[in-house]
CSV table of C-alpha atoms in Angstrom, one decimal:
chain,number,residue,atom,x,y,z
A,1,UNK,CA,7.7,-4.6,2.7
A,2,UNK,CA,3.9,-5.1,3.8
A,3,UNK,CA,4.5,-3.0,7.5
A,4,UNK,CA,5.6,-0.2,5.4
A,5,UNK,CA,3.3,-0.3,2.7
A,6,UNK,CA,0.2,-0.6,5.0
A,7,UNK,CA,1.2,2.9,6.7
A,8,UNK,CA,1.5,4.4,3.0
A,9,UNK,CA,-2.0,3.4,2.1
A,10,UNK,CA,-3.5,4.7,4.6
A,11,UNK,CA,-1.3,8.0,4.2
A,12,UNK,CA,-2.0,8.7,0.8
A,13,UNK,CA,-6.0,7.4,1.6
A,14,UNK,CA,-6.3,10.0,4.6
A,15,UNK,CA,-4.0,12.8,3.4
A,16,UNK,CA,-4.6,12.8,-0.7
A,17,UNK,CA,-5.5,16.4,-0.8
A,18,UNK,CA,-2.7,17.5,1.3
A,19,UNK,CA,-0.2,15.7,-0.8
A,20,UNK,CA,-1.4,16.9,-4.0
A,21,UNK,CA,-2.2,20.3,-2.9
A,22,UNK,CA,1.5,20.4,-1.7
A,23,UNK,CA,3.3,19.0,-4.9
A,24,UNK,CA,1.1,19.9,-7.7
A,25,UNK,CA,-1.4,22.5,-6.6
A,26,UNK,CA,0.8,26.1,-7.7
A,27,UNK,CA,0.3,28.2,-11.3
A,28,UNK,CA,-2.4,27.3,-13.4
A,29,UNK,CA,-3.0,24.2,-11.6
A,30,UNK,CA,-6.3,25.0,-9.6
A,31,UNK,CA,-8.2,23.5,-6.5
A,32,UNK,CA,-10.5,21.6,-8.7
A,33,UNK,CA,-7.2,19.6,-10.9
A,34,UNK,CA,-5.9,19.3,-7.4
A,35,UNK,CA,-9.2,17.0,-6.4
A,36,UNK,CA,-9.7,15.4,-9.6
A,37,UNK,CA,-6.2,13.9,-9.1
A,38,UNK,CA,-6.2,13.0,-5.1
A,39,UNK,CA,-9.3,11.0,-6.4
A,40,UNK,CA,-7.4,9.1,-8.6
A,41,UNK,CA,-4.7,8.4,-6.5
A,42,UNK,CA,-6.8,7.5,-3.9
A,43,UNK,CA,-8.2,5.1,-5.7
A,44,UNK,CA,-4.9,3.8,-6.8
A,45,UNK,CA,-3.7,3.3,-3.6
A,46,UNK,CA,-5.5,0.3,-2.7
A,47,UNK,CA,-3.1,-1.3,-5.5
A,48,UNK,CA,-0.1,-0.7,-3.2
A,49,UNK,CA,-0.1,-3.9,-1.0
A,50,UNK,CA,-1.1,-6.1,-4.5
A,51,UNK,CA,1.5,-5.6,-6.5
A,52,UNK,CA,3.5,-5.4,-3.3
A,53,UNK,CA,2.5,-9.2,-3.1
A,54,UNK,CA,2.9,-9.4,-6.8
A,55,UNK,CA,7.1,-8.1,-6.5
A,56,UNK,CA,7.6,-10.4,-3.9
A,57,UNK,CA,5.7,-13.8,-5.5
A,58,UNK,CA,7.3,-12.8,-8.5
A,59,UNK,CA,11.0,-13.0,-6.7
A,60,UNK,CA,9.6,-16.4,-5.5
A,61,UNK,CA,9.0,-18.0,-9.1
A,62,UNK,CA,12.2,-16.8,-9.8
A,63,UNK,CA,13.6,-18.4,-6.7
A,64,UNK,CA,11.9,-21.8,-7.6
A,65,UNK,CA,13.6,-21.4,-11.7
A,66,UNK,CA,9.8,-21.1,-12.5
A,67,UNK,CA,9.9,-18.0,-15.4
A,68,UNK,CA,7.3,-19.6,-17.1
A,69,UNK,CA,4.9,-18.3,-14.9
A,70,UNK,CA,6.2,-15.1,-14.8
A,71,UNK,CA,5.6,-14.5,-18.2
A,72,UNK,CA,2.1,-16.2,-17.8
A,73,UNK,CA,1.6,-13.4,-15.3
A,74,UNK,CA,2.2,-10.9,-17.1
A,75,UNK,CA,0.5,-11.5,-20.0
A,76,UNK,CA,-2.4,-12.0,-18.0
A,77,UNK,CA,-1.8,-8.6,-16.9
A,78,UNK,CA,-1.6,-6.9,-20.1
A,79,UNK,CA,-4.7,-9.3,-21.2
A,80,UNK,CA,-6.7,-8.2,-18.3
A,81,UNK,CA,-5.5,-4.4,-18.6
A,82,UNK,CA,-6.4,-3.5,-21.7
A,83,UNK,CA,-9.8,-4.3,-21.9
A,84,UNK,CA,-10.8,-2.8,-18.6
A,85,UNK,CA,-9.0,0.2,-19.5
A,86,UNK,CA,-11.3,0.6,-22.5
A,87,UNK,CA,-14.4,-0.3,-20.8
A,88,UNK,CA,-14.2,1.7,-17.7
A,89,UNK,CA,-13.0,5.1,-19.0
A,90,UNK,CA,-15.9,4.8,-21.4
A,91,UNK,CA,-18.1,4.4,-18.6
A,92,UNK,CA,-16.8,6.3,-15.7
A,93,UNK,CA,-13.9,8.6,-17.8
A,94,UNK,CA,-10.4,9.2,-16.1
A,95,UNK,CA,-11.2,7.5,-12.6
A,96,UNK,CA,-11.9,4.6,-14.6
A,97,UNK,CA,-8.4,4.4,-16.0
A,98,UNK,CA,-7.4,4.2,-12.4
A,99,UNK,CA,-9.6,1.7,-11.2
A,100,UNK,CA,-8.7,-0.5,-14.3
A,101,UNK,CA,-4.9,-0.3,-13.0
A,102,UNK,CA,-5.8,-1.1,-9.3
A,103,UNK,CA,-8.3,-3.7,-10.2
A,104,UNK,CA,-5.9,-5.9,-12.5
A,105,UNK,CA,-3.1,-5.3,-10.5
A,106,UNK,CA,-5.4,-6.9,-7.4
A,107,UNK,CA,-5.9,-9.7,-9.8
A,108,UNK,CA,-3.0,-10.5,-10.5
A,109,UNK,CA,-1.8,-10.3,-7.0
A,110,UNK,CA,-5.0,-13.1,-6.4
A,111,UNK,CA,-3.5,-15.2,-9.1
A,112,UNK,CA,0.4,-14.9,-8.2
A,113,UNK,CA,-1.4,-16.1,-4.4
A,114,UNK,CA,-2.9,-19.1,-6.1
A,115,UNK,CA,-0.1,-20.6,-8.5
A,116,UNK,CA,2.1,-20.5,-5.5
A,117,UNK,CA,-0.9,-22.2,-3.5
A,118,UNK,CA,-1.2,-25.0,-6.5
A,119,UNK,CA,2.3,-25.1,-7.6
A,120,UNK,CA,4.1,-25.5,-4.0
A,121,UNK,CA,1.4,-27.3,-1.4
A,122,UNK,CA,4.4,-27.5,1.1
A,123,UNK,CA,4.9,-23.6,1.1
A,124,UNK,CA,3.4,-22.4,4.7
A,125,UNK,CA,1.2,-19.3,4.8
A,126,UNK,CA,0.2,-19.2,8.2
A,127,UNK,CA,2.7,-17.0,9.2
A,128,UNK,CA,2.1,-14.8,6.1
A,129,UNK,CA,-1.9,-14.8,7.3
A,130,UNK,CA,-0.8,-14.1,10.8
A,131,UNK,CA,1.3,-10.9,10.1
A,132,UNK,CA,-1.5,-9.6,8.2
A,133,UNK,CA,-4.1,-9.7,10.1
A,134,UNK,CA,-1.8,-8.1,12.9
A,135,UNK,CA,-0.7,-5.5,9.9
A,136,UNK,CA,-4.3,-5.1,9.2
A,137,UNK,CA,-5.6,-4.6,12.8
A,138,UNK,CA,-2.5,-1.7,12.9
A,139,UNK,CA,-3.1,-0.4,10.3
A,140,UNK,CA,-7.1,0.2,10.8
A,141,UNK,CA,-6.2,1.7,14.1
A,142,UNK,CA,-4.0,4.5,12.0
A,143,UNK,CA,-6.9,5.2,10.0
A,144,UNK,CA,-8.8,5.8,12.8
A,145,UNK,CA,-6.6,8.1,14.1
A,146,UNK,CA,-5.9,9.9,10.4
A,147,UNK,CA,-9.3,10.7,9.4
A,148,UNK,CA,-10.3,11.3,13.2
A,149,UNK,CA,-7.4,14.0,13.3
A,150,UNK,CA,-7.8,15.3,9.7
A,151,UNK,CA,-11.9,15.6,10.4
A,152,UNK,CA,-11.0,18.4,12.9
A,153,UNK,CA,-8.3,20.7,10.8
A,154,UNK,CA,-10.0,21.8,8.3
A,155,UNK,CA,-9.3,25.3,9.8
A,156,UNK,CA,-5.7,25.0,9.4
A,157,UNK,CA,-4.9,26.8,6.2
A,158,UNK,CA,-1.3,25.5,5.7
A,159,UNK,CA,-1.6,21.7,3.6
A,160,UNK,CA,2.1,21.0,4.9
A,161,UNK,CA,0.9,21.8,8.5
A,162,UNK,CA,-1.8,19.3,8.0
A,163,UNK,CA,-0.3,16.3,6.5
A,164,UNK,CA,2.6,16.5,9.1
A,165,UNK,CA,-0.2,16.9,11.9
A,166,UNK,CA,-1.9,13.7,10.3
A,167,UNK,CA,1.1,11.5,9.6
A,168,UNK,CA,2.3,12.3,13.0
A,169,UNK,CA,-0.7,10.8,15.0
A,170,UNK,CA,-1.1,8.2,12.4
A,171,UNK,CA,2.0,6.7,12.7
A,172,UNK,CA,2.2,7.2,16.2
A,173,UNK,CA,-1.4,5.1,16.3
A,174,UNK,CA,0.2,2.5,14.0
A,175,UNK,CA,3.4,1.9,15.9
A,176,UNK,CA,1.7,1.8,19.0
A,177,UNK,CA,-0.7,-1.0,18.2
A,178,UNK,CA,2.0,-3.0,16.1
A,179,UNK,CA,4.1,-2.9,19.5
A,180,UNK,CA,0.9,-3.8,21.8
A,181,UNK,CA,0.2,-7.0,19.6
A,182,UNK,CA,3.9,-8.2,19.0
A,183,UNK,CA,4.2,-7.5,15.2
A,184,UNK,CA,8.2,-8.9,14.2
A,185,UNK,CA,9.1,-6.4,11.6
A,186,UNK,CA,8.7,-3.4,14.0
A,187,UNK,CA,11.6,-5.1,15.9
A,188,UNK,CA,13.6,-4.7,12.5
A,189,UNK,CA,12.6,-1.1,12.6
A,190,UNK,CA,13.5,-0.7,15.9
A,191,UNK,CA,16.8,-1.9,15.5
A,192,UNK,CA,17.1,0.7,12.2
A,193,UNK,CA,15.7,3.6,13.4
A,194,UNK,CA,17.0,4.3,17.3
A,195,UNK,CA,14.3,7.1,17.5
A,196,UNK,CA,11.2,4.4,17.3
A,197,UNK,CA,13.1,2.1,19.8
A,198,UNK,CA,13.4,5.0,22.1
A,199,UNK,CA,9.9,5.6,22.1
A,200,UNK,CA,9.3,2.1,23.4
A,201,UNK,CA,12.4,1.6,25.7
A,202,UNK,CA,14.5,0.1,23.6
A,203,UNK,CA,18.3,0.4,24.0
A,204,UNK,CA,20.7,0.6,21.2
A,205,UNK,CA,24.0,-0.9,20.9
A,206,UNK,CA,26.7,1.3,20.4
């Protein structure tokens, strides 16, 4: 879940105005709607790897008959929500209803993280903190190579032409570096897609 989230953050982070001026940006939606709204989702991208976290500690209580917490969860969600929601599009208007999403939805990723810390002491992480810090490292490299390669097309005209252009040398960038430093779930990918295994020499079974 986490290798492909990481590439869609960094996607949606490099490439917003692209996206939006592909999908939404036609009739009477104009240039200035379109970068209103890659703001926003800009912004609420960074709650893609929480609640990411969030799906997966949530399968975990379930796993461990724990519901309780669940519901604990999310009512600490809706408790946390609501208020932010009111404060911050006072303040800051319709960004702030964005950040009010990505903001609770990092906290309760946090919190999920620390019942299962509390609740099961024998539970090891080290692997989890391993993977992303390798994830991490991968996925700063494709950033580098997004906004390096999107700093320079400005010229091109076509948005599709752009964001193809950008995912292209962004995923090649993240691949690359998840190979170099032995990430596992690219070998799952691999294995899935015979088109990334051929780009590192990897053989297919029949």
């Amino acid at each position: 879940v986490f290798f492909l989230a990481v590439p869609a953050v960094v996607i949606i982070l490099s490439a917003s105005h692209e996206i939006v001026g592909i999908l939404l940006q036609y009739g009477k939606y104009t240039a200035a709607d379109a970068e209103i709204t890659a703001r926003l989702i800009m912004i609420m991208a960074i709650m893609i790897i929480p609640h990411c976290f969030s799906t997966v500690g949530g399968r975990l209580f379930f796993v461990f008959q724990e519901t309780k917490l669940i519901s604990f969860c999310g009512m600490t969600l809706a408790l946390l929500s609501c208020p932010l929601y009111y404060i911050l599009a006072d303040r800051i208007g319709i960004e702030g209803i964005a950040v009010a999403y990505t903001v609770t939805y990092v906290g309760v990723g946090f919190l999920i993280y620390v019942l299962l810390r509390i609740r099961h002491k024998g539970m090891a992480f080290g692997e989890l903190y391993g993977s992303m810090l390798k994830l991490g490292a991968a996925g700063v490299a494709m950033a580098l190579a997004c906004f390096a390669v999107s700093s320079v097309l400005s010229w091109i005209p076509a948005a599709s032409l752009r964001l193809a252009v950008i995912s292209a040398a962004g995923i090649s960038a993240y691949l690359a570096v998840a190979h170099l430093i032995g990430i596992d779930e690219l070998e799952l990918v691999m294995t899935r897609l015979p088109l990334v295994g051929a780009l590192f020499g990897r053989r297919t079974e029949e």
